[in-house]
PDB file of C-alpha atoms in Angstrom:
ATOM      1  CA  UNK A   1      31.833 -22.273   5.102  1.00 48.00           C
ATOM      2  CA  UNK A   2      31.104 -18.583   5.692  1.00 48.00           C
ATOM      3  CA  UNK A   3      28.486 -18.300   2.931  1.00 48.00           C
ATOM      4  CA  UNK A   4      26.505 -21.326   4.167  1.00 51.00           C
ATOM      5  CA  UNK A   5      26.727 -20.110   7.766  1.00 51.00           C
ATOM      6  CA  UNK A   6      25.328 -16.713   6.869  1.00 52.00           C
ATOM      7  CA  UNK A   7      22.471 -18.288   4.922  1.00 55.00           C
ATOM      8  CA  UNK A   8      21.722 -20.656   7.798  1.00 64.00           C
ATOM      9  CA  UNK A   9      21.781 -17.741  10.250  1.00 83.00           C
ATOM     10  CA  UNK A  10      19.160 -15.818   8.275  1.00 86.00           C
ATOM     11  CA  UNK A  11      16.054 -17.539   9.729  1.00 88.00           C
ATOM     12  CA  UNK A  12      17.469 -17.020  13.243  1.00 89.00           C
ATOM     13  CA  UNK A  13      18.151 -13.366  12.454  1.00 90.00           C
ATOM     14  CA  UNK A  14      14.614 -12.948  11.133  1.00 91.00           C
ATOM     15  CA  UNK A  15      13.234 -14.659  14.204  1.00 92.00           C
ATOM     16  CA  UNK A  16      15.115 -12.224  16.452  1.00 91.00           C
ATOM     17  CA  UNK A  17      13.759  -9.298  14.459  1.00 90.00           C
ATOM     18  CA  UNK A  18      10.244 -10.713  14.624  1.00 91.00           C
ATOM     19  CA  UNK A  19      10.309 -10.918  18.393  1.00 90.00           C
ATOM     20  CA  UNK A  20      11.525  -7.330  18.675  1.00 89.00           C
ATOM     21  CA  UNK A  21       8.526  -5.971  16.756  1.00 91.00           C
ATOM     22  CA  UNK A  22       5.349  -5.948  18.817  1.00 89.00           C
ATOM     23  CA  UNK A  23       2.257  -7.382  17.106  1.00 93.00           C
ATOM     24  CA  UNK A  24       4.308  -8.831  14.235  1.00 93.00           C
ATOM     25  CA  UNK A  25       3.197 -12.351  13.294  1.00 93.00           C
ATOM     26  CA  UNK A  26       5.610 -13.241  10.498  1.00 93.00           C
ATOM     27  CA  UNK A  27       8.410 -11.961   8.294  1.00 93.00           C
ATOM     28  CA  UNK A  28       9.205 -13.329   4.829  1.00 93.00           C
ATOM     29  CA  UNK A  29      12.028 -12.813   2.372  1.00 93.00           C
ATOM     30  CA  UNK A  30      10.856 -13.625  -1.144  1.00 91.00           C
ATOM     31  CA  UNK A  31      11.945 -13.070  -4.713  1.00 89.00           C
ATOM     32  CA  UNK A  32       9.868 -10.907  -7.045  1.00 84.00           C
ATOM     33  CA  UNK A  33       7.742 -13.931  -7.981  1.00 83.00           C
ATOM     34  CA  UNK A  34       6.646 -14.486  -4.387  1.00 84.00           C
ATOM     35  CA  UNK A  35       8.828 -17.568  -3.806  1.00 87.00           C
ATOM     36  CA  UNK A  36       9.703 -17.727  -0.098  1.00 89.00           C
ATOM     37  CA  UNK A  37      13.490 -17.844   0.423  1.00 90.00           C
ATOM     38  CA  UNK A  38      13.586 -17.330   4.183  1.00 90.00           C
ATOM     39  CA  UNK A  39      11.023 -16.719   6.882  1.00 90.00           C
ATOM     40  CA  UNK A  40      10.190 -16.551  10.565  1.00 92.00           C
ATOM     41  CA  UNK A  41       6.675 -17.020  11.913  1.00 92.00           C
ATOM     42  CA  UNK A  42       5.080 -16.783  15.330  1.00 89.00           C
ATOM     43  CA  UNK A  43       1.944 -18.343  13.880  1.00 81.00           C
ATOM     44  CA  UNK A  44       1.086 -19.683  10.447  1.00 78.00           C
ATOM     45  CA  UNK A  45       0.157 -16.867   8.111  1.00 75.00           C
ATOM     46  CA  UNK A  46      -1.736 -17.125   4.846  1.00 68.00           C
ATOM     47  CA  UNK A  47       0.287 -15.168   2.328  1.00 66.00           C
ATOM     48  CA  UNK A  48      -1.905 -14.349  -0.654  1.00 65.00           C
ATOM     49  CA  UNK A  49      -0.247 -10.988  -1.061  1.00 63.00           C
ATOM     50  CA  UNK A  50       3.315 -12.187  -1.628  1.00 68.00           C
ATOM     51  CA  UNK A  51       2.985 -12.243  -5.390  1.00 74.00           C
ATOM     52  CA  UNK A  52       0.841  -9.136  -5.794  1.00 82.00           C
ATOM     53  CA  UNK A  53       3.461  -6.731  -4.452  1.00 89.00           C
ATOM     54  CA  UNK A  54       5.796  -7.016  -7.444  1.00 88.00           C
ATOM     55  CA  UNK A  55       2.975  -6.240  -9.845  1.00 89.00           C
ATOM     56  CA  UNK A  56       1.710  -3.403  -7.633  1.00 92.00           C
ATOM     57  CA  UNK A  57       5.176  -1.891  -7.169  1.00 92.00           C
ATOM     58  CA  UNK A  58       5.826  -1.916 -10.897  1.00 91.00           C
ATOM     59  CA  UNK A  59       2.509  -0.181 -11.563  1.00 92.00           C
ATOM     60  CA  UNK A  60       3.039   2.402  -8.808  1.00 92.00           C
ATOM     61  CA  UNK A  61       6.442   3.357 -10.198  1.00 91.00           C
ATOM     62  CA  UNK A  62       4.633   4.748 -13.259  1.00 90.00           C
ATOM     63  CA  UNK A  63       2.959   7.503 -11.228  1.00 86.00           C
ATOM     64  CA  UNK A  64       5.854   9.882 -11.649  1.00 85.00           C
ATOM     65  CA  UNK A  65       7.125   9.647  -8.066  1.00 87.00           C
ATOM     66  CA  UNK A  66      10.033   7.327  -8.826  1.00 92.00           C
ATOM     67  CA  UNK A  67      10.615   3.684  -7.942  1.00 94.00           C
ATOM     68  CA  UNK A  68       8.418   2.032  -5.320  1.00 95.00           C
ATOM     69  CA  UNK A  69      10.225   1.518  -2.030  1.00 95.00           C
ATOM     70  CA  UNK A  70       7.451  -0.009   0.066  1.00 95.00           C
ATOM     71  CA  UNK A  71       3.719  -0.692   0.141  1.00 95.00           C
ATOM     72  CA  UNK A  72       1.596  -1.052   3.274  1.00 96.00           C
ATOM     73  CA  UNK A  73      -1.874  -2.621   3.166  1.00 95.00           C
ATOM     74  CA  UNK A  74      -4.137  -1.914   6.144  1.00 96.00           C
ATOM     75  CA  UNK A  75      -6.911  -4.504   6.446  1.00 94.00           C
ATOM     76  CA  UNK A  76      -9.627  -4.520   9.106  1.00 92.00           C
ATOM     77  CA  UNK A  77      -7.579  -6.682  11.506  1.00 91.00           C
ATOM     78  CA  UNK A  78      -4.213  -7.163   9.788  1.00 92.00           C
ATOM     79  CA  UNK A  79      -1.387  -5.142   8.244  1.00 94.00           C
ATOM     80  CA  UNK A  80       0.983  -6.215   5.474  1.00 94.00           C
ATOM     81  CA  UNK A  81       4.233  -4.288   4.979  1.00 95.00           C
ATOM     82  CA  UNK A  82       6.140  -4.988   1.751  1.00 95.00           C
ATOM     83  CA  UNK A  83       9.615  -3.481   1.322  1.00 95.00           C
ATOM     84  CA  UNK A  84      11.649  -3.573  -1.879  1.00 94.00           C
ATOM     85  CA  UNK A  85      15.238  -4.775  -1.798  1.00 92.00           C
ATOM     86  CA  UNK A  86      15.661  -5.823  -5.422  1.00 87.00           C
ATOM     87  CA  UNK A  87      15.690  -8.616  -6.456  1.00 90.00           C
ATOM     88  CA  UNK A  88      14.143  -9.485  -3.075  1.00 92.00           C
ATOM     89  CA  UNK A  89      11.043  -8.395  -1.183  1.00 93.00           C
ATOM     90  CA  UNK A  90      10.822  -8.180   2.612  1.00 94.00           C
ATOM     91  CA  UNK A  91       7.297  -8.721   3.958  1.00 94.00           C
ATOM     92  CA  UNK A  92       6.043  -8.250   7.510  1.00 94.00           C
ATOM     93  CA  UNK A  93       2.593  -9.408   8.561  1.00 93.00           C
ATOM     94  CA  UNK A  94       1.014  -8.342  11.813  1.00 93.00           C
ATOM     95  CA  UNK A  95      -2.143  -7.354  13.627  1.00 93.00           C
ATOM     96  CA  UNK A  96      -3.798  -3.967  13.196  1.00 93.00           C
ATOM     97  CA  UNK A  97      -1.582  -2.644  16.021  1.00 94.00           C
ATOM     98  CA  UNK A  98       1.624  -3.433  14.156  1.00 94.00           C
ATOM     99  CA  UNK A  99       4.309  -0.765  14.601  1.00 93.00           C
ATOM    100  CA  UNK A 100       4.837   0.095  10.943  1.00 94.00           C
ATOM    101  CA  UNK A 101       7.235   2.967  11.636  1.00 91.00           C
ATOM    102  CA  UNK A 102       9.562   0.610  13.553  1.00 92.00           C
ATOM    103  CA  UNK A 103       9.534  -1.891  10.691  1.00 94.00           C
ATOM    104  CA  UNK A 104      10.498   0.795   8.178  1.00 92.00           C
ATOM    105  CA  UNK A 105      13.312   1.901  10.520  1.00 90.00           C
ATOM    106  CA  UNK A 106      14.785  -1.591  10.913  1.00 90.00           C
ATOM    107  CA  UNK A 107      14.386  -2.451   7.227  1.00 91.00           C
ATOM    108  CA  UNK A 108      17.938  -1.237   6.528  1.00 88.00           C
ATOM    109  CA  UNK A 109      19.295  -3.643   9.182  1.00 88.00           C
ATOM    110  CA  UNK A 110      17.506  -6.504   7.464  1.00 90.00           C
ATOM    111  CA  UNK A 111      18.735  -5.415   4.021  1.00 90.00           C
ATOM    112  CA  UNK A 112      22.317  -5.446   5.294  1.00 88.00           C
ATOM    113  CA  UNK A 113      21.975  -9.197   5.968  1.00 87.00           C
ATOM    114  CA  UNK A 114      20.636 -10.089   2.534  1.00 87.00           C
ATOM    115  CA  UNK A 115      23.721  -9.522   0.367  1.00 83.00           C
ATOM    116  CA  UNK A 116      24.587 -13.184  -0.184  1.00 79.00           C
ATOM    117  CA  UNK A 117      20.984 -14.118  -0.835  1.00 81.00           C
ATOM    118  CA  UNK A 118      20.649 -11.325  -3.398  1.00 80.00           C
ATOM    119  CA  UNK A 119      23.799 -12.479  -5.176  1.00 78.00           C
ATOM    120  CA  UNK A 120      22.427 -16.014  -5.297  1.00 77.00           C
ATOM    121  CA  UNK A 121      19.100 -14.909  -6.760  1.00 76.00           C
ATOM    122  CA  UNK A 122      20.869 -12.720  -9.349  1.00 71.00           C
ATOM    123  CA  UNK A 123      23.043 -15.664 -10.415  1.00 68.00           C
ATOM    124  CA  UNK A 124      20.044 -17.962 -10.843  1.00 68.00           C
ATOM    125  CA  UNK A 125      18.219 -15.256 -12.802  1.00 63.00           C
ATOM    126  CA  UNK A 126      21.244 -14.777 -15.069  1.00 62.00           C
ATOM    127  CA  UNK A 127      21.373 -18.510 -15.751  1.00 62.00           C
ATOM    128  CA  UNK A 128      17.857 -18.460 -17.164  1.00 60.00           C
ATOM    129  CA  UNK A 129      18.059 -15.253 -19.151  1.00 56.00           C
TER     130      UNK A 129
ATOM    131  CA  UNK B   1     -46.726  11.009 -12.378  1.00 52.00           C
ATOM    132  CA  UNK B   2     -44.076  12.572 -10.189  1.00 52.00           C
ATOM    133  CA  UNK B   3     -40.463  12.226 -11.297  1.00 55.00           C
ATOM    134  CA  UNK B   4     -38.193  10.482  -8.824  1.00 53.00           C
ATOM    135  CA  UNK B   5     -35.856  12.974  -7.199  1.00 58.00           C
ATOM    136  CA  UNK B   6     -32.222  12.146  -7.876  1.00 58.00           C
ATOM    137  CA  UNK B   7     -29.239  13.497  -6.032  1.00 60.00           C
ATOM    138  CA  UNK B   8     -26.422  14.979  -8.082  1.00 64.00           C
ATOM    139  CA  UNK B   9     -22.875  15.984  -7.306  1.00 63.00           C
ATOM    140  CA  UNK B  10     -22.196  19.714  -7.255  1.00 67.00           C
ATOM    141  CA  UNK B  11     -19.125  19.885  -9.490  1.00 68.00           C
ATOM    142  CA  UNK B  12     -17.635  22.957  -7.793  1.00 77.00           C
ATOM    143  CA  UNK B  13     -18.025  21.845  -4.185  1.00 85.00           C
ATOM    144  CA  UNK B  14     -16.084  18.583  -4.226  1.00 88.00           C
ATOM    145  CA  UNK B  15     -12.766  20.076  -5.479  1.00 89.00           C
ATOM    146  CA  UNK B  16     -13.065  22.778  -2.788  1.00 89.00           C
ATOM    147  CA  UNK B  17     -13.350  20.080  -0.148  1.00 90.00           C
ATOM    148  CA  UNK B  18     -10.416  18.153  -1.600  1.00 92.00           C
ATOM    149  CA  UNK B  19      -8.373  21.372  -1.780  1.00 91.00           C
ATOM    150  CA  UNK B  20      -8.402  21.509   2.008  1.00 90.00           C
ATOM    151  CA  UNK B  21      -6.110  18.500   2.001  1.00 91.00           C
ATOM    152  CA  UNK B  22      -3.537  20.170  -0.238  1.00 92.00           C
ATOM    153  CA  UNK B  23      -0.929  21.521   2.200  1.00 89.00           C
ATOM    154  CA  UNK B  24       2.266  20.489   4.000  1.00 86.00           C
ATOM    155  CA  UNK B  25       3.789  18.612   1.081  1.00 90.00           C
ATOM    156  CA  UNK B  26       0.538  17.229  -0.361  1.00 92.00           C
ATOM    157  CA  UNK B  27       0.737  17.558  -4.159  1.00 90.00           C
ATOM    158  CA  UNK B  28      -2.785  16.502  -5.031  1.00 92.00           C
ATOM    159  CA  UNK B  29      -6.014  14.888  -3.801  1.00 94.00           C
ATOM    160  CA  UNK B  30      -7.990  12.797  -6.269  1.00 94.00           C
ATOM    161  CA  UNK B  31     -11.467  11.248  -6.157  1.00 93.00           C
ATOM    162  CA  UNK B  32     -12.188   8.511  -8.707  1.00 92.00           C
ATOM    163  CA  UNK B  33     -14.566   5.653  -9.380  1.00 90.00           C
ATOM    164  CA  UNK B  34     -13.957   1.908  -9.469  1.00 85.00           C
ATOM    165  CA  UNK B  35     -13.243   2.095 -13.202  1.00 84.00           C
ATOM    166  CA  UNK B  36     -10.337   4.483 -12.592  1.00 84.00           C
ATOM    167  CA  UNK B  37     -12.219   7.472 -14.026  1.00 86.00           C
ATOM    168  CA  UNK B  38     -11.562  10.802 -12.361  1.00 87.00           C
ATOM    169  CA  UNK B  39     -14.513  12.351 -10.473  1.00 89.00           C
ATOM    170  CA  UNK B  40     -12.771  15.369  -8.923  1.00 90.00           C
ATOM    171  CA  UNK B  41      -9.309  16.569  -8.046  1.00 90.00           C
ATOM    172  CA  UNK B  42      -7.426  19.368  -6.321  1.00 92.00           C
ATOM    173  CA  UNK B  43      -3.800  20.413  -6.309  1.00 90.00           C
ATOM    174  CA  UNK B  44      -1.037  20.588  -8.867  1.00 81.00           C
ATOM    175  CA  UNK B  45      -1.607  17.458 -10.927  1.00 69.00           C
ATOM    176  CA  UNK B  46      -4.788  16.306 -12.634  1.00 59.00           C
ATOM    177  CA  UNK B  47      -4.393  12.868 -11.041  1.00 72.00           C
ATOM    178  CA  UNK B  48      -5.773  10.931 -13.982  1.00 76.00           C
ATOM    179  CA  UNK B  49      -2.767   8.670 -14.191  1.00 83.00           C
ATOM    180  CA  UNK B  50      -2.732   8.056 -10.423  1.00 85.00           C
ATOM    181  CA  UNK B  51      -6.450   7.225 -10.464  1.00 83.00           C
ATOM    182  CA  UNK B  52      -6.068   4.668 -13.233  1.00 84.00           C
ATOM    183  CA  UNK B  53      -3.000   3.025 -11.719  1.00 90.00           C
ATOM    184  CA  UNK B  54      -4.102   2.898  -8.102  1.00 90.00           C
ATOM    185  CA  UNK B  55      -7.569   1.637  -8.955  1.00 89.00           C
ATOM    186  CA  UNK B  56      -5.809  -1.389 -10.409  1.00 90.00           C
ATOM    187  CA  UNK B  57      -3.434  -1.699  -7.417  1.00 92.00           C
ATOM    188  CA  UNK B  58      -6.373  -1.622  -4.978  1.00 93.00           C
ATOM    189  CA  UNK B  59      -7.957  -4.521  -6.878  1.00 90.00           C
ATOM    190  CA  UNK B  60      -4.689  -6.475  -6.555  1.00 90.00           C
ATOM    191  CA  UNK B  61      -4.704  -6.113  -2.774  1.00 91.00           C
ATOM    192  CA  UNK B  62      -8.400  -6.736  -2.232  1.00 87.00           C
ATOM    193  CA  UNK B  63      -9.173 -10.061  -0.608  1.00 79.00           C
ATOM    194  CA  UNK B  64     -11.789 -11.607   1.654  1.00 76.00           C
ATOM    195  CA  UNK B  65     -10.627  -9.218   4.369  1.00 83.00           C
ATOM    196  CA  UNK B  66     -11.783  -5.616   4.106  1.00 89.00           C
ATOM    197  CA  UNK B  67      -8.977  -3.406   2.767  1.00 93.00           C
ATOM    198  CA  UNK B  68      -9.125  -0.022   4.503  1.00 96.00           C
ATOM    199  CA  UNK B  69      -5.996   1.865   3.380  1.00 96.00           C
ATOM    200  CA  UNK B  70      -3.040   1.486   1.055  1.00 96.00           C
ATOM    201  CA  UNK B  71       0.153   3.443   1.611  1.00 96.00           C
ATOM    202  CA  UNK B  72       2.723   3.429  -1.164  1.00 96.00           C
ATOM    203  CA  UNK B  73       6.128   4.990  -0.538  1.00 95.00           C
ATOM    204  CA  UNK B  74       8.148   5.863  -3.631  1.00 94.00           C
ATOM    205  CA  UNK B  75      11.534   7.530  -4.062  1.00 94.00           C
ATOM    206  CA  UNK B  76       9.942  10.922  -4.700  1.00 91.00           C
ATOM    207  CA  UNK B  77       6.825  10.814  -2.546  1.00 92.00           C
ATOM    208  CA  UNK B  78       3.982   8.858  -0.988  1.00 94.00           C
ATOM    209  CA  UNK B  79       0.444   7.911  -2.042  1.00 94.00           C
ATOM    210  CA  UNK B  80      -2.296   7.170   0.499  1.00 96.00           C
ATOM    211  CA  UNK B  81      -5.451   5.550  -0.835  1.00 96.00           C
ATOM    212  CA  UNK B  82      -8.770   4.603   0.708  1.00 97.00           C
ATOM    213  CA  UNK B  83     -12.248   3.537  -0.395  1.00 96.00           C
ATOM    214  CA  UNK B  84     -14.982   6.076   0.336  1.00 95.00           C
ATOM    215  CA  UNK B  85     -18.009   4.148  -0.963  1.00 93.00           C
ATOM    216  CA  UNK B  86     -18.435   0.917  -2.968  1.00 90.00           C
ATOM    217  CA  UNK B  87     -17.861   2.921  -6.153  1.00 90.00           C
ATOM    218  CA  UNK B  88     -15.620   5.806  -5.049  1.00 93.00           C
ATOM    219  CA  UNK B  89     -11.952   5.938  -4.049  1.00 95.00           C
ATOM    220  CA  UNK B  90      -9.710   8.696  -2.702  1.00 96.00           C
ATOM    221  CA  UNK B  91      -5.984   9.214  -3.215  1.00 95.00           C
ATOM    222  CA  UNK B  92      -3.840  11.728  -1.383  1.00 94.00           C
ATOM    223  CA  UNK B  93      -0.323  12.013  -2.707  1.00 90.00           C
ATOM    224  CA  UNK B  94       2.578  14.074  -1.555  1.00 92.00           C
ATOM    225  CA  UNK B  95       6.199  14.816  -2.272  1.00 90.00           C
ATOM    226  CA  UNK B  96       9.209  13.523  -0.334  1.00 89.00           C
ATOM    227  CA  UNK B  97       8.564  16.035   2.455  1.00 89.00           C
ATOM    228  CA  UNK B  98       5.078  14.744   3.190  1.00 91.00           C
ATOM    229  CA  UNK B  99       4.920  12.287   6.108  1.00 91.00           C
ATOM    230  CA  UNK B 100       3.174   8.993   5.267  1.00 92.00           C
ATOM    231  CA  UNK B 101       1.259   9.067   8.547  1.00 92.00           C
ATOM    232  CA  UNK B 102      -0.021  12.562   7.793  1.00 94.00           C
ATOM    233  CA  UNK B 103      -1.171  11.540   4.303  1.00 95.00           C
ATOM    234  CA  UNK B 104      -3.020   8.538   5.717  1.00 95.00           C
ATOM    235  CA  UNK B 105      -4.661  10.743   8.336  1.00 95.00           C
ATOM    236  CA  UNK B 106      -5.784  13.275   5.693  1.00 95.00           C
ATOM    237  CA  UNK B 107      -7.225  10.457   3.587  1.00 96.00           C
ATOM    238  CA  UNK B 108      -9.091   9.166   6.651  1.00 96.00           C
ATOM    239  CA  UNK B 109     -10.509  12.583   7.538  1.00 95.00           C
ATOM    240  CA  UNK B 110     -11.609  13.351   3.966  1.00 95.00           C
ATOM    241  CA  UNK B 111     -13.194   9.908   3.706  1.00 95.00           C
ATOM    242  CA  UNK B 112     -15.188  10.447   6.903  1.00 95.00           C
ATOM    243  CA  UNK B 113     -16.365  13.820   5.589  1.00 93.00           C
ATOM    244  CA  UNK B 114     -17.348  12.572   2.131  1.00 92.00           C
ATOM    245  CA  UNK B 115     -18.766   9.124   2.820  1.00 91.00           C
ATOM    246  CA  UNK B 116     -22.288  10.194   3.765  1.00 86.00           C
ATOM    247  CA  UNK B 117     -22.998  12.669   0.923  1.00 85.00           C
ATOM    248  CA  UNK B 118     -21.317  10.463  -1.693  1.00 86.00           C
ATOM    249  CA  UNK B 119     -23.205   7.392  -0.458  1.00 84.00           C
ATOM    250  CA  UNK B 120     -26.486   9.249  -0.994  1.00 79.00           C
ATOM    251  CA  UNK B 121     -25.510  10.306  -4.509  1.00 76.00           C
ATOM    252  CA  UNK B 122     -24.305   6.919  -5.653  1.00 70.00           C
ATOM    253  CA  UNK B 123     -27.080   5.006  -3.909  1.00 64.00           C
ATOM    254  CA  UNK B 124     -29.672   6.970  -5.883  1.00 54.00           C
ATOM    255  CA  UNK B 125     -27.854   6.889  -9.239  1.00 49.00           C
TER     256      UNK B 125
END
């Protein structure tokens, strides 16, 4: 079944991406509520920030610069990169040497693989509205 | 009895310093406190709305780890934010031509310039 195969391939695809980005520790695909739908991890990562991005992005879009496309949080020894792909969020976590520019470049490649997942999330959302 | 000497901000000097960051696509530079109230600004916009919103966003991202910078990329531009002292924050925001890395660098440089004088003012207040 092509749909199932593509969904099953997603963690492998994310894992390949993760290993191409130096200093990246994990990549998550979540919905806007922070629910993890797919992921790849080199080491276990504590993800407090998964839920906060949706709230932050909504607030930032009120600044007059249009919709929020991404948010990057630089901590003392860690970097979180959140990228919007409504209704999904792509999150990279890495060390303070994480190549953020590379992640933003390859974000479109990742988005191109998320079509089926986005359709699924939209359908579930429609069911409950 | 001698009165304790208090340090005050010179209201004209801070905007002049912030104005140095307004170039190459930078729309505005804003200094505000942890309540989202504007302290000083330079550039086209007053920055009041940005100050209020990004003060709240910074609180969302704060955790046990020290948050050093936030970069927010929107359709029409980018906002770079950093904390200067415990009470003071800085936002540099630019249009779609401004490079995010450049905005972050400007925020870093302005922070390094302002941290010592602002720390003295707010420590004594």
